[in-house]
Amino acid sequence: MAEHLELLAEMSAVGRMGTQERLKHAQKRRTQQLKKWAQFEKEIQSKKAKGEKRRKKGSSKEKQVVFPENVRLLEAACRNDVEEVRQFLQSGLDPNLYNEDGLTALHQCCIDDYEDIVLLLLEAGADVNACDSELWTPLHAAATCGHLHLVELLIAKGANLLAVNSDGNMPYDLCEDDATLDYIETAMAEQGITQETIEEARSTVERAMVNDIRRLVKEGVDLNTPLDHSATLLHIASANGYLEAAELLLEHKASMSAKDNDGWQPLHAAACWGQIQLVELLVAHGADLNGKSVLDETPLDVCADEEVRAKLMELKQKHDAIMKSHDKHKSLLQRRTSSAGSRGKVVRRVSVTERTNLYRKEHEKEAIVWQRQQQQESEAEDEDRQTDAELQLRVSVSWSGS
């Protein structure tokens, strides 16, 4: 800002200026004033920052955010940072660390096609058959993505070609790349894997579940006992398409109305995971097609599979039609019952004489009807006799003519 004495010295010169010149001079001085003010503010902030820095140096060490080991390893693997992953493994970090979904660094690198880190992890002892929360192995991931060189590497390291995920799929089921699929099928043939072996492997988990259910029944354990997330055994069988296990559970009165933490009933689980046989089975046993979850979702709302959606809609239409017919029949029965009751009351109020007259009239009507029937039968017999006579006459005439 301008000094006070400098401003006083300018007063006489400013007094001789015209209006426009005086405005320009004022604007110039204002600009100078703002610049000097900004510089002053900058110096103040600089001094404050220096003071804060000195105070921090004199205080204890600054706190730092430390992430868990599994997060650091997976994050470095996701960035394809080979050196950082190597340092972690050399420092003794477990290569099989996983996140909340059970995903390991090996799973992630098989998805992202980071071969260098896959080699590092396997050399450090990573489990080639590690399963995530949906039972996917690294081979499932590599086969799905069509990474042939990783599939070759994993199989060479002992990856299980018959590993079954929670949807009942093996790695070769999920592979759409022709070259990768050819390699997997060739490896399966070399290991002597047949169709019978494949079917047996697929049913292993369900067979184990069936055996567990039979054991629980024998021990008298409640089959509706809530498990993880309050899901029951019927929820699990329905979600995984375990038909034999579900039939066994229903045979022993497992509840179809039990709800998990999300308010899902077993039918929701079957619909969500596209298990059409389980949907039909549950509905046949009376499962609620209109059951609502915590978010007000029906089984149809959570179903993404078009075939299963069509089946659910068909079953719902049939169910609604049956219920409508049942309600109509029930209403008709109620009306009949009501009518019969009212007639009974009327009859009870009628006197004996009136009742006798009523019966007599009914008998007279019946007699009239009977007489009419007899008359009609007699007339019909006369017509038949007349027809027979005419025929005989025609025959005799024809014979005499010949």
Short mmCIF file of C-alpha atoms in Angstrom, two decimals:
data_model
loop_
_atom_site.label_atom_id
_atom_site.label_comp_id
_atom_site.label_asym_id
_atom_site.label_seq_id
_atom_site.Cartn_x
_atom_site.Cartn_y
_atom_site.Cartn_z
CA MET A 1 0.00 0.00 0.00
CA ALA A 2 1.13 3.59 -0.63
CA GLU A 3 2.75 5.40 2.29
CA HIS A 4 0.79 8.19 4.01
CA LEU A 5 3.33 10.94 3.13
CA GLU A 6 3.29 9.83 -0.51
CA LEU A 7 -0.47 10.19 -0.64
CA LEU A 8 -0.29 13.69 0.88
CA ALA A 9 2.27 14.76 -1.73
CA GLU A 10 -0.08 13.69 -4.51
CA MET A 11 -3.06 15.65 -3.23
CA SER A 12 -2.27 18.85 -5.13
CA ALA A 13 -1.65 16.96 -8.39
CA VAL A 14 -4.88 14.99 -7.98
CA GLY A 15 -6.77 18.26 -7.42
CA ARG A 16 -5.69 19.54 -10.83
CA MET A 17 -6.82 16.38 -12.65
CA GLY A 18 -10.00 16.07 -14.65
CA THR A 19 -12.71 13.62 -13.71
CA GLN A 20 -11.57 10.82 -16.05
CA GLU A 21 -7.91 11.20 -15.08
CA ARG A 22 -8.82 11.12 -11.38
CA LEU A 23 -10.81 7.84 -11.90
CA LYS A 24 -7.89 6.20 -13.70
CA HIS A 25 -5.51 7.29 -10.97
CA ALA A 26 -7.85 5.87 -8.29
CA GLN A 27 -8.09 2.54 -10.17
CA LYS A 28 -4.30 2.37 -10.42
CA ARG A 29 -3.90 2.97 -6.70
CA ARG A 30 -6.60 0.35 -5.91
CA THR A 31 -4.78 -2.24 -8.04
CA GLN A 32 -1.53 -1.50 -6.23
CA GLN A 33 -3.31 -1.77 -2.92
CA LEU A 34 -4.80 -5.23 -3.77
CA LYS A 35 -1.45 -6.57 -4.96
CA LYS A 36 0.29 -5.48 -1.78
CA TRP A 37 -2.54 -6.96 0.29
CA ALA A 38 -2.23 -10.30 -1.49
CA GLN A 39 1.51 -10.31 -0.90
CA PHE A 40 0.92 -9.56 2.78
CA GLU A 41 -1.54 -12.48 3.09
CA LYS A 42 0.94 -14.80 1.39
CA GLU A 43 3.67 -13.87 3.84
CA ILE A 44 1.33 -14.47 6.78
CA GLN A 45 0.39 -17.96 5.51
CA SER A 46 4.04 -18.79 4.94
CA LYS A 47 4.90 -17.85 8.50
CA LYS A 48 2.04 -19.99 9.85
CA ALA A 49 3.16 -23.00 7.80
CA LYS A 50 6.72 -22.69 9.09
CA GLY A 51 5.44 -22.51 12.67
CA GLU A 52 3.30 -25.64 12.18
CA LYS A 53 6.28 -27.51 10.74
CA ARG A 54 8.46 -26.59 13.71
CA ARG A 55 5.73 -27.72 16.13
CA LYS A 56 5.34 -31.09 14.36
CA LYS A 57 9.08 -31.69 14.53
CA GLY A 58 9.01 -31.09 18.25
CA SER A 59 6.00 -33.39 18.81
CA SER A 60 5.79 -37.22 18.69
CA LYS A 61 5.88 -39.15 15.41
CA GLU A 62 2.94 -38.57 13.04
CA LYS A 63 0.33 -41.39 12.96
CA GLN A 64 0.04 -43.32 9.67
CA VAL A 65 -2.74 -45.49 8.19
CA VAL A 66 -1.65 -49.12 7.97
CA PHE A 67 -3.60 -51.50 5.71
CA PRO A 68 -3.95 -55.23 6.45
CA GLU A 69 -1.49 -57.56 4.74
CA ASN A 70 -4.10 -59.18 2.50
CA VAL A 71 -5.22 -55.76 1.20
CA ARG A 72 -1.63 -54.71 0.44
CA LEU A 73 -0.83 -57.94 -1.39
CA LEU A 74 -3.99 -57.95 -3.50
CA GLU A 75 -3.69 -54.24 -4.27
CA ALA A 76 -0.09 -54.66 -5.49
CA ALA A 77 -1.16 -57.68 -7.57
CA CYS A 78 -4.04 -55.70 -9.11
CA ARG A 79 -1.56 -52.99 -10.19
CA ASN A 80 0.71 -55.67 -11.70
CA ASP A 81 3.54 -54.34 -9.51
CA VAL A 82 5.90 -57.31 -9.80
CA GLU A 83 8.64 -55.82 -7.60
CA GLU A 84 6.32 -54.89 -4.74
CA VAL A 85 4.72 -58.36 -4.80
CA ARG A 86 8.19 -59.92 -4.77
CA GLN A 87 9.18 -57.80 -1.75
CA PHE A 88 6.03 -58.80 0.11
CA LEU A 89 6.65 -62.50 -0.54
CA GLN A 90 10.34 -62.25 0.37
CA SER A 91 9.37 -60.56 3.63
CA GLY A 92 7.36 -63.68 4.52
CA LEU A 93 3.86 -62.57 3.49
CA ASP A 94 1.49 -65.53 2.96
CA PRO A 95 0.75 -65.88 -0.81
CA ASN A 96 -2.67 -67.40 0.05
CA LEU A 97 -4.06 -64.31 1.77
CA TYR A 98 -7.58 -63.53 0.57
CA ASN A 99 -10.23 -60.79 0.76
CA GLU A 100 -13.79 -60.92 2.14
CA ASP A 101 -14.95 -62.83 -0.98
CA GLY A 102 -12.24 -65.47 -0.61
CA LEU A 103 -10.37 -64.09 -3.64
CA THR A 104 -6.60 -64.63 -3.54
CA ALA A 105 -3.91 -62.75 -5.45
CA LEU A 106 -3.58 -65.83 -7.67
CA HIS A 107 -7.29 -65.65 -8.59
CA GLN A 108 -6.95 -61.95 -9.42
CA CYS A 109 -3.84 -62.36 -11.57
CA CYS A 110 -5.44 -65.25 -13.49
CA ILE A 111 -8.33 -62.90 -14.29
CA ASP A 112 -6.06 -59.98 -15.25
CA ASP A 113 -3.53 -62.17 -17.15
CA TYR A 114 -0.49 -61.12 -15.08
CA GLU A 115 1.73 -64.11 -15.79
CA ASP A 116 4.86 -62.78 -14.03
CA ILE A 117 3.03 -62.40 -10.72
CA VAL A 118 1.31 -65.79 -11.19
CA LEU A 119 4.80 -67.37 -11.45
CA LEU A 120 5.98 -65.49 -8.36
CA LEU A 121 2.95 -66.58 -6.32
CA LEU A 122 3.22 -70.24 -7.36
CA GLU A 123 6.94 -70.28 -6.58
CA ALA A 124 6.14 -68.85 -3.14
CA GLY A 125 3.72 -71.72 -2.47
CA ALA A 126 0.36 -70.27 -3.50
CA ASP A 127 -2.41 -72.91 -3.50
CA VAL A 128 -3.19 -73.65 -7.15
CA ASN A 129 -6.63 -75.02 -6.10
CA ALA A 130 -7.61 -72.24 -3.68
CA CYS A 131 -11.39 -71.64 -3.66
CA ASP A 132 -13.16 -68.32 -3.23
CA SER A 133 -16.55 -67.96 -1.53
CA GLU A 134 -18.30 -69.38 -4.63
CA LEU A 135 -15.79 -72.26 -4.99
CA TRP A 136 -14.06 -70.79 -8.05
CA THR A 137 -10.44 -71.90 -8.43
CA PRO A 138 -7.73 -69.97 -10.32
CA LEU A 139 -8.24 -72.47 -13.18
CA HIS A 140 -11.94 -71.51 -13.37
CA ALA A 141 -10.84 -67.87 -13.69
CA ALA A 142 -8.17 -68.47 -16.34
CA ALA A 143 -10.43 -70.81 -18.36
CA THR A 144 -13.34 -68.35 -18.29
CA CYS A 145 -11.10 -65.55 -19.55
CA GLY A 146 -9.48 -67.77 -22.20
CA HIS A 147 -5.89 -67.23 -20.99
CA LEU A 148 -4.37 -70.33 -22.59
CA HIS A 149 -0.81 -69.85 -21.32
CA LEU A 150 -2.07 -69.49 -17.72
CA VAL A 151 -4.29 -72.57 -18.09
CA GLU A 152 -1.24 -74.53 -19.26
CA LEU A 153 0.80 -73.27 -16.33
CA LEU A 154 -1.90 -74.02 -13.72
CA ILE A 155 -2.53 -77.54 -15.03
CA ALA A 156 1.23 -78.20 -15.03
CA LYS A 157 1.26 -77.14 -11.36
CA GLY A 158 -1.52 -79.58 -10.46
CA ALA A 159 -4.75 -77.62 -10.93
CA ASN A 160 -7.86 -79.79 -10.42
CA LEU A 161 -9.63 -80.21 -13.77
CA LEU A 162 -12.71 -81.58 -11.97
CA ALA A 163 -13.10 -78.72 -9.48
CA VAL A 164 -16.80 -77.84 -9.19
CA ASN A 165 -17.90 -74.32 -8.24
CA SER A 166 -21.11 -73.43 -6.40
CA ASP A 167 -23.03 -73.35 -9.71
CA GLY A 168 -21.96 -76.93 -10.46
CA ASN A 169 -19.54 -75.86 -13.21
CA MET A 170 -16.07 -77.21 -13.91
CA PRO A 171 -13.40 -75.11 -15.66
CA TYR A 172 -14.15 -76.63 -19.07
CA ASP A 173 -17.87 -75.76 -18.66
CA LEU A 174 -17.00 -72.07 -18.48
CA CYS A 175 -14.44 -71.92 -21.30
CA GLU A 176 -15.59 -70.34 -24.58
CA ASP A 177 -12.17 -69.95 -26.21
CA ASP A 178 -11.73 -72.87 -28.65
CA ALA A 179 -7.96 -73.24 -28.28
CA THR A 180 -8.14 -73.12 -24.48
CA LEU A 181 -11.05 -75.57 -24.40
CA ASP A 182 -9.20 -78.00 -26.68
CA TYR A 183 -6.21 -77.91 -24.36
CA ILE A 184 -8.34 -78.54 -21.24
CA GLU A 185 -10.22 -81.43 -22.86
CA THR A 186 -6.95 -82.97 -24.06
CA ALA A 187 -5.54 -82.71 -20.54
CA MET A 188 -8.70 -84.35 -19.15
CA ALA A 189 -8.36 -87.23 -21.63
CA GLU A 190 -4.68 -87.66 -20.74
CA GLN A 191 -5.64 -87.92 -17.06
CA GLY A 192 -8.19 -90.62 -17.89
CA ILE A 193 -11.20 -88.48 -17.02
CA THR A 194 -14.41 -89.94 -18.46
CA GLN A 195 -18.00 -88.70 -18.53
CA GLU A 196 -18.77 -91.02 -15.64
CA THR A 197 -15.91 -89.47 -13.66
CA ILE A 198 -17.26 -86.00 -14.42
CA GLU A 199 -20.79 -86.85 -13.26
CA GLU A 200 -19.46 -88.45 -10.11
CA ALA A 201 -17.38 -85.36 -9.33
CA ARG A 202 -20.39 -83.08 -9.87
CA SER A 203 -22.51 -85.08 -7.43
CA THR A 204 -19.85 -85.35 -4.70
CA VAL A 205 -20.96 -82.25 -2.78
CA GLU A 206 -24.65 -83.12 -2.97
CA ARG A 207 -24.01 -86.70 -1.88
CA ALA A 208 -22.10 -85.41 1.13
CA MET A 209 -25.00 -83.09 1.96
CA VAL A 210 -27.55 -85.93 1.64
CA ASN A 211 -25.47 -88.06 4.00
CA ASP A 212 -25.27 -85.17 6.47
CA ILE A 213 -29.05 -84.67 6.34
CA ARG A 214 -29.68 -88.36 7.02
CA ARG A 215 -27.29 -88.22 9.96
CA LEU A 216 -29.03 -85.13 11.36
CA VAL A 217 -32.44 -86.80 11.02
CA LYS A 218 -31.15 -89.86 12.83
CA GLU A 219 -29.77 -87.67 15.62
CA GLY A 220 -33.05 -85.77 15.90
CA VAL A 221 -31.51 -82.39 14.97
CA ASP A 222 -33.89 -79.63 13.82
CA LEU A 223 -33.41 -79.31 10.03
CA ASN A 224 -34.58 -75.67 10.18
CA THR A 225 -31.69 -74.58 12.42
CA PRO A 226 -30.31 -71.28 10.98
CA LEU A 227 -26.76 -71.47 9.62
CA ASP A 228 -24.61 -68.65 8.17
CA HIS A 229 -26.69 -65.52 7.47
CA SER A 230 -29.68 -67.39 8.99
CA ALA A 231 -29.99 -69.57 5.88
CA THR A 232 -31.29 -73.11 6.41
CA LEU A 233 -30.27 -76.37 4.75
CA LEU A 234 -33.22 -75.97 2.35
CA HIS A 235 -31.91 -72.53 1.34
CA ILE A 236 -28.54 -74.10 0.51
CA ALA A 237 -30.03 -77.04 -1.41
CA SER A 238 -32.33 -74.67 -3.33
CA ALA A 239 -29.56 -72.26 -4.30
CA ASN A 240 -27.25 -75.05 -5.47
CA GLY A 241 -29.86 -77.12 -7.29
CA TYR A 242 -29.44 -80.16 -5.03
CA LEU A 243 -32.69 -81.91 -5.96
CA GLU A 244 -32.16 -85.10 -3.93
CA ALA A 245 -31.15 -83.14 -0.83
CA ALA A 246 -34.18 -80.82 -1.17
CA GLU A 247 -36.56 -83.78 -1.59
CA LEU A 248 -35.11 -85.40 1.52
CA LEU A 249 -35.47 -82.17 3.50
CA LEU A 250 -39.09 -81.68 2.39
CA GLU A 251 -39.83 -85.30 3.23
CA HIS A 252 -38.76 -84.52 6.80
CA LYS A 253 -40.88 -81.34 7.01
CA ALA A 254 -38.19 -78.71 6.35
CA SER A 255 -39.77 -75.24 6.39
CA MET A 256 -40.31 -73.49 3.05
CA SER A 257 -41.21 -70.23 4.82
CA ALA A 258 -37.93 -69.92 6.78
CA LYS A 259 -36.18 -66.62 6.03
CA ASP A 260 -32.50 -65.70 5.98
CA ASN A 261 -31.08 -62.31 7.00
CA ASP A 262 -32.32 -60.76 3.73
CA GLY A 263 -35.82 -62.14 4.24
CA TRP A 264 -35.35 -64.66 1.43
CA GLN A 265 -37.23 -67.95 1.53
CA PRO A 266 -35.82 -71.07 -0.19
CA LEU A 267 -37.87 -70.26 -3.31
CA HIS A 268 -36.08 -66.88 -3.58
CA ALA A 269 -32.74 -68.72 -3.54
CA ALA A 270 -33.82 -71.21 -6.21
CA ALA A 271 -35.18 -68.40 -8.41
CA CYS A 272 -32.11 -66.18 -7.99
CA TRP A 273 -29.67 -68.96 -8.94
CA GLY A 274 -31.78 -70.26 -11.85
CA GLN A 275 -32.53 -73.68 -10.37
CA ILE A 276 -35.67 -74.51 -12.36
CA GLN A 277 -36.12 -78.03 -10.97
CA LEU A 278 -35.98 -76.69 -7.42
CA VAL A 279 -38.49 -73.96 -8.30
CA GLU A 280 -40.95 -76.59 -9.56
CA LEU A 281 -40.33 -78.85 -6.57
CA LEU A 282 -40.84 -76.09 -3.99
CA VAL A 283 -43.97 -74.73 -5.66
CA ALA A 284 -45.38 -78.26 -5.91
CA HIS A 285 -44.95 -78.52 -2.13
CA GLY A 286 -46.73 -75.21 -1.52
CA ALA A 287 -43.94 -72.60 -1.51
CA ASP A 288 -45.22 -69.01 -1.46
CA LEU A 289 -44.82 -67.47 -4.93
CA ASN A 290 -45.71 -64.06 -3.45
CA GLY A 291 -43.34 -64.23 -0.47
CA LYS A 292 -41.63 -60.88 0.21
CA SER A 293 -38.03 -60.27 1.26
CA VAL A 294 -36.78 -57.42 3.48
CA LEU A 295 -36.71 -55.27 0.30
CA ASP A 296 -40.24 -56.38 -0.68
CA GLU A 297 -38.91 -58.65 -3.45
CA THR A 298 -40.83 -61.73 -4.59
CA PRO A 299 -39.02 -64.76 -6.07
CA LEU A 300 -39.91 -63.42 -9.52
CA ASP A 301 -38.26 -60.07 -8.70
CA VAL A 302 -34.89 -61.66 -7.88
CA CYS A 303 -34.87 -64.03 -10.87
CA ALA A 304 -32.63 -63.05 -13.81
CA ASP A 305 -32.78 -66.30 -15.80
CA GLU A 306 -35.39 -65.95 -18.57
CA GLU A 307 -36.34 -69.64 -18.61
CA VAL A 308 -36.86 -69.69 -14.86
CA ARG A 309 -38.79 -66.40 -15.00
CA ALA A 310 -41.12 -67.90 -17.62
CA LYS A 311 -41.63 -70.98 -15.44
CA LEU A 312 -42.34 -68.85 -12.35
CA MET A 313 -44.89 -66.78 -14.26
CA GLU A 314 -46.55 -69.94 -15.57
CA LEU A 315 -46.72 -71.44 -12.09
CA LYS A 316 -48.03 -68.19 -10.66
CA GLN A 317 -50.81 -67.99 -13.26
CA LYS A 318 -51.83 -71.58 -12.52
CA HIS A 319 -51.73 -70.94 -8.80
CA ASP A 320 -53.83 -67.78 -9.13
CA ALA A 321 -56.38 -69.62 -11.32
CA ILE A 322 -56.66 -72.46 -8.80
CA MET A 323 -57.06 -70.03 -5.92
CA LYS A 324 -59.71 -68.10 -7.84
CA SER A 325 -61.60 -71.32 -8.59
CA HIS A 326 -61.27 -72.42 -4.97
CA ASP A 327 -62.60 -69.08 -3.71
CA LYS A 328 -65.52 -69.27 -6.17
CA HIS A 329 -66.36 -72.82 -5.08
CA LYS A 330 -66.09 -71.82 -1.43
CA SER A 331 -68.38 -68.85 -2.00
CA LEU A 332 -70.91 -71.08 -3.79
CA LEU A 333 -70.88 -73.58 -0.92
CA GLN A 334 -71.42 -70.77 1.55
CA ARG A 335 -74.41 -69.50 -0.46
CA ARG A 336 -75.88 -73.00 -0.64
CA THR A 337 -75.41 -73.53 3.06
CA SER A 338 -76.96 -70.17 3.79
CA SER A 339 -79.90 -70.89 1.46
CA ALA A 340 -80.49 -74.35 2.92
CA GLY A 341 -80.39 -72.90 6.41
CA SER A 342 -82.92 -70.24 5.55
CA ARG A 343 -85.25 -72.80 3.91
CA GLY A 344 -85.04 -74.93 7.05
CA LYS A 345 -86.05 -71.98 9.15
CA VAL A 346 -89.02 -71.22 6.87
CA VAL A 347 -90.21 -74.85 6.96
CA ARG A 348 -89.97 -74.97 10.73
CA ARG A 349 -92.19 -71.90 10.98
CA VAL A 350 -94.88 -73.36 8.70
CA SER A 351 -97.83 -74.98 10.49
CA VAL A 352 -98.60 -78.70 10.19
CA THR A 353 -101.72 -78.00 8.10
CA GLU A 354 -99.86 -75.74 5.68
CA ARG A 355 -97.08 -78.32 5.41
CA THR A 356 -99.62 -81.05 4.58
CA ASN A 357 -101.22 -78.86 1.90
CA LEU A 358 -97.76 -78.12 0.49
CA TYR A 359 -96.92 -81.84 0.23
CA ARG A 360 -100.34 -82.56 -1.35
CA LYS A 361 -99.78 -79.95 -4.05
CA GLU A 362 -96.35 -81.38 -4.77
CA HIS A 363 -97.85 -84.91 -5.12
CA GLU A 364 -100.55 -83.59 -7.44
CA LYS A 365 -97.94 -81.99 -9.63
CA GLU A 366 -95.97 -85.23 -9.73
CA ALA A 367 -99.15 -87.15 -10.67
CA ILE A 368 -99.87 -84.76 -13.54
CA VAL A 369 -96.31 -85.14 -14.83
CA TRP A 370 -96.57 -88.93 -14.57
CA GLN A 371 -99.89 -88.97 -16.45
CA ARG A 372 -98.43 -86.84 -19.24
CA GLN A 373 -95.48 -89.22 -19.54
CA GLN A 374 -97.86 -92.22 -19.73
CA GLN A 375 -99.94 -90.51 -22.40
CA GLN A 376 -96.85 -89.66 -24.47
CA GLU A 377 -95.63 -93.26 -24.22
CA SER A 378 -99.07 -94.57 -25.29
CA GLU A 379 -99.16 -92.21 -28.28
CA ALA A 380 -95.67 -93.31 -29.27
CA GLU A 381 -96.72 -96.98 -29.14
CA ASP A 382 -99.80 -96.22 -31.35
CA GLU A 383 -97.56 -94.48 -33.89
CA ASP A 384 -95.19 -97.47 -33.94
CA ARG A 385 -98.10 -99.91 -34.48
CA GLN A 386 -99.47 -97.75 -37.31
CA THR A 387 -96.06 -97.60 -38.95
CA ASP A 388 -95.68 -101.39 -38.76
CA ALA A 389 -99.13 -101.87 -40.33
CA GLU A 390 -98.27 -99.56 -43.22
CA LEU A 391 -95.05 -101.47 -43.86
CA GLN A 392 -96.84 -104.81 -43.89
CA LEU A 393 -99.42 -103.44 -46.34
CA ARG A 394 -96.69 -102.21 -48.69
CA VAL A 395 -94.94 -105.58 -48.58
CA SER A 396 -98.13 -107.52 -49.38
CA VAL A 397 -98.93 -105.19 -52.31
CA SER A 398 -95.45 -105.62 -53.72
CA TRP A 399 -95.69 -109.44 -53.43
CA SER A 400 -99.09 -109.54 -55.14
CA GLY A 401 -97.79 -107.38 -57.98
CA SER A 402 -94.92 -109.68 -58.64
#
